[in-house]
Amino acid sequence: MTAIGFSLLALLSTSFGGFIALRRRAQLTLIMAFTGGVLVGLVVLDLLPEIFRRVEEAHIQVIEPMLALIFAFMGMHFLEYGMLINTREDDSTQEYTHRTVGVLSALALVGHSFMDGVGIGLGFQVSATVGVIVALAVIAHDISDGLNTVTLMLVHRNSRSRAALLLMLDAAAPVTGVIVASLVHLPQTFFPLYLGFFAGFLLYIGASEILPRAYRSHPGPAAFALTLAGVVLSFAVGQFV
């Protein structure tokens, strides 16, 4: 399957998460326990070994992609922390700008999904194996993206129809990102840095966002078993792709 094909699967994943958020959000949390395990497993078991292989080919030091990983992880942390502060301040004012904050937050997720598509496209430029690994990670966490897009819109008093519109934009963004990435060809020395950055980004999404949310809603052995199953699936992906 090509990068475009995987981006279409990401579109369906985002749409599914958003649809469940519009209908029955509680049913999504156990799925998120599984996808969180998939993300963490793909980073640790697949992307990190790929980085170590690529640094020798690119003739760079391994510390460089590791710094990119830390930069992405901490950047996501500070970005989310800032969004939480703004959300709390807006909740206390009870003003009309509440809806605007929801739209802007959802648009930020659309931008995030666009970069997911760029990540898939660049992954296939590295190799088909890396492209599949990155695409599977994106597809796994795009369920959460769809959920977050709809939730942000509804929490900030936007209509369900407007939430559905932003969900459609978010779902289409990975396809656009893949198309843009196909027009850009980068040197081999860039790809280990890209993989490090994307690994940090995915690690944050899985370990600091998806898994805590899943375990808050469903603490107990069922969620843990699903997370472990996601890790096992990630290991199998690395063995057979």
Tab-separated table of C-alpha atoms in Angstrom:
chain	number	residue	atom	x	y	z
A	1	MET	CA	0.000	0.000	0.000
A	2	THR	CA	1.271	3.509	-0.844
A	3	ALA	CA	1.575	6.547	1.405
A	4	ILE	CA	-1.696	7.891	0.014
A	5	GLY	CA	-3.421	4.617	0.859
A	6	PHE	CA	-2.243	4.793	4.470
A	7	SER	CA	-3.266	8.433	4.722
A	8	LEU	CA	-6.786	7.403	3.692
A	9	LEU	CA	-6.764	4.879	6.552
A	10	ALA	CA	-5.723	7.736	8.854
A	11	LEU	CA	-8.712	9.692	7.537
A	12	LEU	CA	-11.006	6.812	8.491
A	13	SER	CA	-9.358	6.484	11.919
A	14	THR	CA	-9.891	10.171	12.706
A	15	SER	CA	-13.464	10.009	11.489
A	16	PHE	CA	-14.139	6.976	13.668
A	17	GLY	CA	-12.810	8.687	16.810
A	18	GLY	CA	-14.863	11.791	16.099
A	19	PHE	CA	-18.009	9.800	15.377
A	20	ILE	CA	-17.728	7.927	18.675
A	21	ALA	CA	-17.165	11.243	20.483
A	22	LEU	CA	-20.377	12.567	18.944
A	23	ARG	CA	-22.289	9.424	19.899
A	24	ARG	CA	-20.846	7.347	22.740
A	25	ARG	CA	-17.510	8.585	23.952
A	26	ALA	CA	-17.241	6.129	26.866
A	27	GLN	CA	-16.815	3.222	24.443
A	28	LEU	CA	-13.651	4.773	23.044
A	29	THR	CA	-11.504	4.711	26.183
A	30	LEU	CA	-10.691	0.985	26.077
A	31	ILE	CA	-9.741	1.340	22.414
A	32	MET	CA	-7.410	4.149	23.484
A	33	ALA	CA	-5.721	1.827	26.013
A	34	PHE	CA	-4.860	-0.448	23.096
A	35	THR	CA	-3.713	2.340	20.761
A	36	GLY	CA	-1.554	3.846	23.508
A	37	GLY	CA	0.263	0.528	23.798
A	38	VAL	CA	0.678	0.426	20.018
A	39	LEU	CA	2.269	3.893	19.986
A	40	VAL	CA	4.703	3.287	22.830
A	41	GLY	CA	5.627	-0.104	21.386
A	42	LEU	CA	6.226	1.264	17.893
A	43	VAL	CA	8.516	3.984	19.250
A	44	VAL	CA	10.590	1.738	21.527
A	45	LEU	CA	10.624	-1.475	19.479
A	46	ASP	CA	10.637	-0.154	15.917
A	47	LEU	CA	11.502	3.526	15.501
A	48	LEU	CA	14.413	3.680	17.960
A	49	PRO	CA	16.213	0.646	16.437
A	50	GLU	CA	15.630	2.183	12.992
A	51	ILE	CA	17.221	5.433	14.172
A	52	PHE	CA	20.309	3.572	15.409
A	53	ARG	CA	20.631	1.867	12.018
A	54	ARG	CA	20.193	5.097	10.064
A	55	VAL	CA	22.742	7.209	11.951
A	56	GLU	CA	25.599	5.089	10.611
A	57	GLU	CA	24.374	5.421	7.041
A	58	ALA	CA	23.964	9.191	7.422
A	59	HIS	CA	27.360	9.548	9.192
A	60	ILE	CA	25.969	11.542	12.119
A	61	GLN	CA	26.163	11.096	15.887
A	62	VAL	CA	23.282	9.264	17.587
A	63	ILE	CA	22.974	12.146	20.059
A	64	GLU	CA	21.527	14.337	17.300
A	65	PRO	CA	18.305	12.348	16.696
A	66	MET	CA	18.026	11.796	20.480
A	67	LEU	CA	18.079	15.568	20.988
A	68	ALA	CA	15.381	15.849	18.333
A	69	LEU	CA	13.342	13.286	20.284
A	70	ILE	CA	13.646	15.260	23.531
A	71	PHE	CA	12.847	18.513	21.736
A	72	ALA	CA	9.652	17.042	20.289
A	73	PHE	CA	8.577	15.467	23.588
A	74	MET	CA	9.156	18.610	25.644
A	75	GLY	CA	7.740	20.861	22.925
A	76	MET	CA	4.482	18.912	22.971
A	77	HIS	CA	4.412	19.105	26.769
A	78	PHE	CA	4.822	22.883	26.870
A	79	LEU	CA	2.342	23.364	24.018
A	80	GLU	CA	-0.322	21.308	25.790
A	81	TYR	CA	0.385	23.013	29.124
A	82	GLY	CA	-0.123	26.414	27.494
A	83	MET	CA	-3.402	25.286	25.918
A	84	LEU	CA	-4.658	24.070	29.307
A	85	ILE	CA	-3.895	27.436	30.911
A	86	ASN	CA	-5.750	29.290	28.156
A	87	THR	CA	-8.695	26.917	28.457
A	88	ARG	CA	-8.996	27.458	32.197
A	89	GLU	CA	-8.811	31.215	31.854
A	90	ASP	CA	-11.498	31.140	29.195
A	91	ASP	CA	-13.764	28.942	31.315
A	92	SER	CA	-13.695	31.532	34.095
A	93	THR	CA	-14.659	34.476	31.886
A	94	GLN	CA	-17.867	32.936	30.440
A	95	GLU	CA	-17.595	35.184	27.371
A	96	TYR	CA	-18.549	34.713	23.751
A	97	THR	CA	-14.863	34.075	22.918
A	98	HIS	CA	-15.393	30.591	24.385
A	99	ARG	CA	-16.452	29.340	20.950
A	100	THR	CA	-13.470	30.962	19.263
A	101	VAL	CA	-11.071	29.170	21.608
A	102	GLY	CA	-12.724	25.881	20.668
A	103	VAL	CA	-12.350	26.566	16.942
A	104	LEU	CA	-8.722	27.669	17.284
A	105	SER	CA	-7.875	24.626	19.409
A	106	ALA	CA	-9.510	22.323	16.860
A	107	LEU	CA	-7.637	24.061	14.039
A	108	ALA	CA	-4.395	23.402	15.924
A	109	LEU	CA	-5.292	19.704	15.832
A	110	VAL	CA	-5.929	20.001	12.085
A	111	GLY	CA	-2.380	21.356	11.727
A	112	HIS	CA	-1.124	18.478	13.849
A	113	SER	CA	-2.914	15.992	11.556
A	114	PHE	CA	-1.395	17.680	8.511
A	115	MET	CA	2.061	17.097	9.998
A	116	ASP	CA	1.075	13.467	10.609
A	117	GLY	CA	0.528	13.170	6.866
A	118	VAL	CA	3.878	14.818	6.178
A	119	GLY	CA	5.400	12.283	8.576
A	120	ILE	CA	3.899	9.383	6.644
A	121	GLY	CA	5.158	10.778	3.347
A	122	LEU	CA	8.684	11.328	4.694
A	123	GLY	CA	8.663	7.876	6.266
A	124	PHE	CA	8.096	6.285	2.869
A	125	GLN	CA	10.984	8.342	1.512
A	126	VAL	CA	13.231	6.644	4.083
A	127	SER	CA	11.980	3.144	3.208
A	128	ALA	CA	8.765	1.192	2.805
A	129	THR	CA	9.297	-0.402	6.227
A	130	VAL	CA	9.694	2.939	8.008
A	131	GLY	CA	6.726	4.313	6.097
A	132	VAL	CA	4.492	1.460	7.272
A	133	ILE	CA	5.654	1.823	10.898
A	134	VAL	CA	5.041	5.569	10.945
A	135	ALA	CA	1.705	5.177	9.176
A	136	LEU	CA	0.480	2.582	11.672
A	137	ALA	CA	1.462	4.861	14.551
A	138	VAL	CA	-0.407	7.772	12.977
A	139	ILE	CA	-3.485	5.656	12.288
A	140	ALA	CA	-3.476	4.447	15.913
A	141	HIS	CA	-3.375	7.896	17.497
A	142	ASP	CA	-5.667	9.565	14.955
A	143	ILE	CA	-8.578	7.911	16.773
A	144	SER	CA	-7.677	10.155	19.707
A	145	ASP	CA	-7.317	13.146	17.370
A	146	GLY	CA	-10.880	12.733	16.155
A	147	LEU	CA	-12.079	12.456	19.739
A	148	ASN	CA	-10.158	15.565	20.806
A	149	THR	CA	-11.342	17.663	17.869
A	150	VAL	CA	-15.012	17.025	18.588
A	151	THR	CA	-14.566	17.329	22.358
A	152	LEU	CA	-12.820	20.706	22.131
A	153	MET	CA	-15.562	22.068	19.920
A	154	LEU	CA	-18.422	20.845	22.100
A	155	VAL	CA	-16.812	21.818	25.419
A	156	HIS	CA	-16.413	25.352	24.088
A	157	ARG	CA	-20.123	25.588	23.226
A	158	ASN	CA	-19.886	25.121	19.485
A	159	SER	CA	-22.713	23.344	17.681
A	160	ARG	CA	-22.545	19.674	16.721
A	161	SER	CA	-22.673	20.652	13.043
A	162	ARG	CA	-19.641	22.925	13.460
A	163	ALA	CA	-17.847	20.163	15.385
A	164	ALA	CA	-18.572	17.779	12.505
A	165	LEU	CA	-17.127	20.304	10.024
A	166	LEU	CA	-13.864	20.609	11.982
A	167	LEU	CA	-13.757	16.826	12.244
A	168	MET	CA	-13.914	16.574	8.434
A	169	LEU	CA	-11.045	19.061	8.115
A	170	ASP	CA	-9.003	17.108	10.654
A	171	ALA	CA	-9.697	13.812	8.890
A	172	ALA	CA	-8.646	15.176	5.485
A	173	ALA	CA	-5.445	16.829	6.769
A	174	PRO	CA	-3.199	13.686	6.683
A	175	VAL	CA	-4.005	13.140	2.998
A	176	THR	CA	-2.978	16.724	2.249
A	177	GLY	CA	0.210	16.249	4.278
A	178	VAL	CA	1.215	13.168	2.293
A	179	ILE	CA	0.689	15.032	-0.985
A	180	VAL	CA	2.859	17.937	0.196
A	181	ALA	CA	5.593	15.559	1.422
A	182	SER	CA	5.667	13.864	-1.994
A	183	LEU	CA	6.720	17.189	-3.534
A	184	VAL	CA	9.716	17.574	-1.194
A	185	HIS	CA	12.875	15.459	-1.396
A	186	LEU	CA	15.335	15.785	1.475
A	187	PRO	CA	18.956	14.586	1.956
A	188	GLN	CA	19.623	11.293	3.745
A	189	THR	CA	21.244	13.105	6.687
A	190	PHE	CA	17.857	14.631	7.527
A	191	PHE	CA	15.976	11.370	8.031
A	192	PRO	CA	17.520	10.222	11.357
A	193	LEU	CA	16.657	13.649	12.786
A	194	TYR	CA	13.141	13.373	11.405
A	195	LEU	CA	12.751	9.903	12.926
A	196	GLY	CA	13.996	11.160	16.299
A	197	PHE	CA	11.585	14.091	16.266
A	198	PHE	CA	8.647	11.933	15.222
A	199	ALA	CA	9.507	9.314	17.858
A	200	GLY	CA	9.430	11.981	20.581
A	201	PHE	CA	6.132	13.288	19.276
A	202	LEU	CA	4.537	9.825	19.219
A	203	LEU	CA	5.969	8.908	22.627
A	204	TYR	CA	4.369	11.985	24.169
A	205	ILE	CA	1.007	11.319	22.510
A	206	GLY	CA	0.990	7.698	23.674
A	207	ALA	CA	2.505	7.890	27.152
A	208	SER	CA	1.382	11.346	28.314
A	209	GLU	CA	-1.961	11.797	26.593
A	210	ILE	CA	-3.704	8.639	25.400
A	211	LEU	CA	-2.770	6.143	28.142
A	212	PRO	CA	-3.494	8.446	31.131
A	213	ARG	CA	-6.895	9.310	29.680
A	214	ALA	CA	-7.734	5.658	29.073
A	215	TYR	CA	-6.706	4.573	32.580
A	216	ARG	CA	-8.622	7.388	34.259
A	217	SER	CA	-11.817	6.114	32.653
A	218	HIS	CA	-11.118	2.370	32.901
A	219	PRO	CA	-8.539	1.571	35.597
A	220	GLY	CA	-7.966	-2.135	36.021
A	221	PRO	CA	-6.790	-5.314	34.297
A	222	ALA	CA	-8.863	-4.892	31.110
A	223	ALA	CA	-7.137	-1.648	30.125
A	224	PHE	CA	-3.717	-3.054	31.076
A	225	ALA	CA	-4.292	-6.195	29.007
A	226	LEU	CA	-5.275	-4.103	25.986
A	227	THR	CA	-2.186	-1.910	26.384
A	228	LEU	CA	0.024	-5.000	26.550
A	229	ALA	CA	-1.714	-6.368	23.455
A	230	GLY	CA	-0.899	-3.109	21.652
A	231	VAL	CA	2.785	-3.458	22.569
A	232	VAL	CA	2.818	-7.071	21.348
A	233	LEU	CA	1.246	-5.982	18.064
A	234	SER	CA	3.956	-3.336	17.671
A	235	PHE	CA	6.622	-5.972	18.129
A	236	ALA	CA	4.951	-8.157	15.493
A	237	VAL	CA	4.817	-5.212	13.077
A	238	GLY	CA	8.576	-4.757	13.446
A	239	GLN	CA	9.189	-8.421	12.684
A	240	PHE	CA	7.042	-8.725	9.578
A	241	VAL	CA	6.968	-5.386	7.736
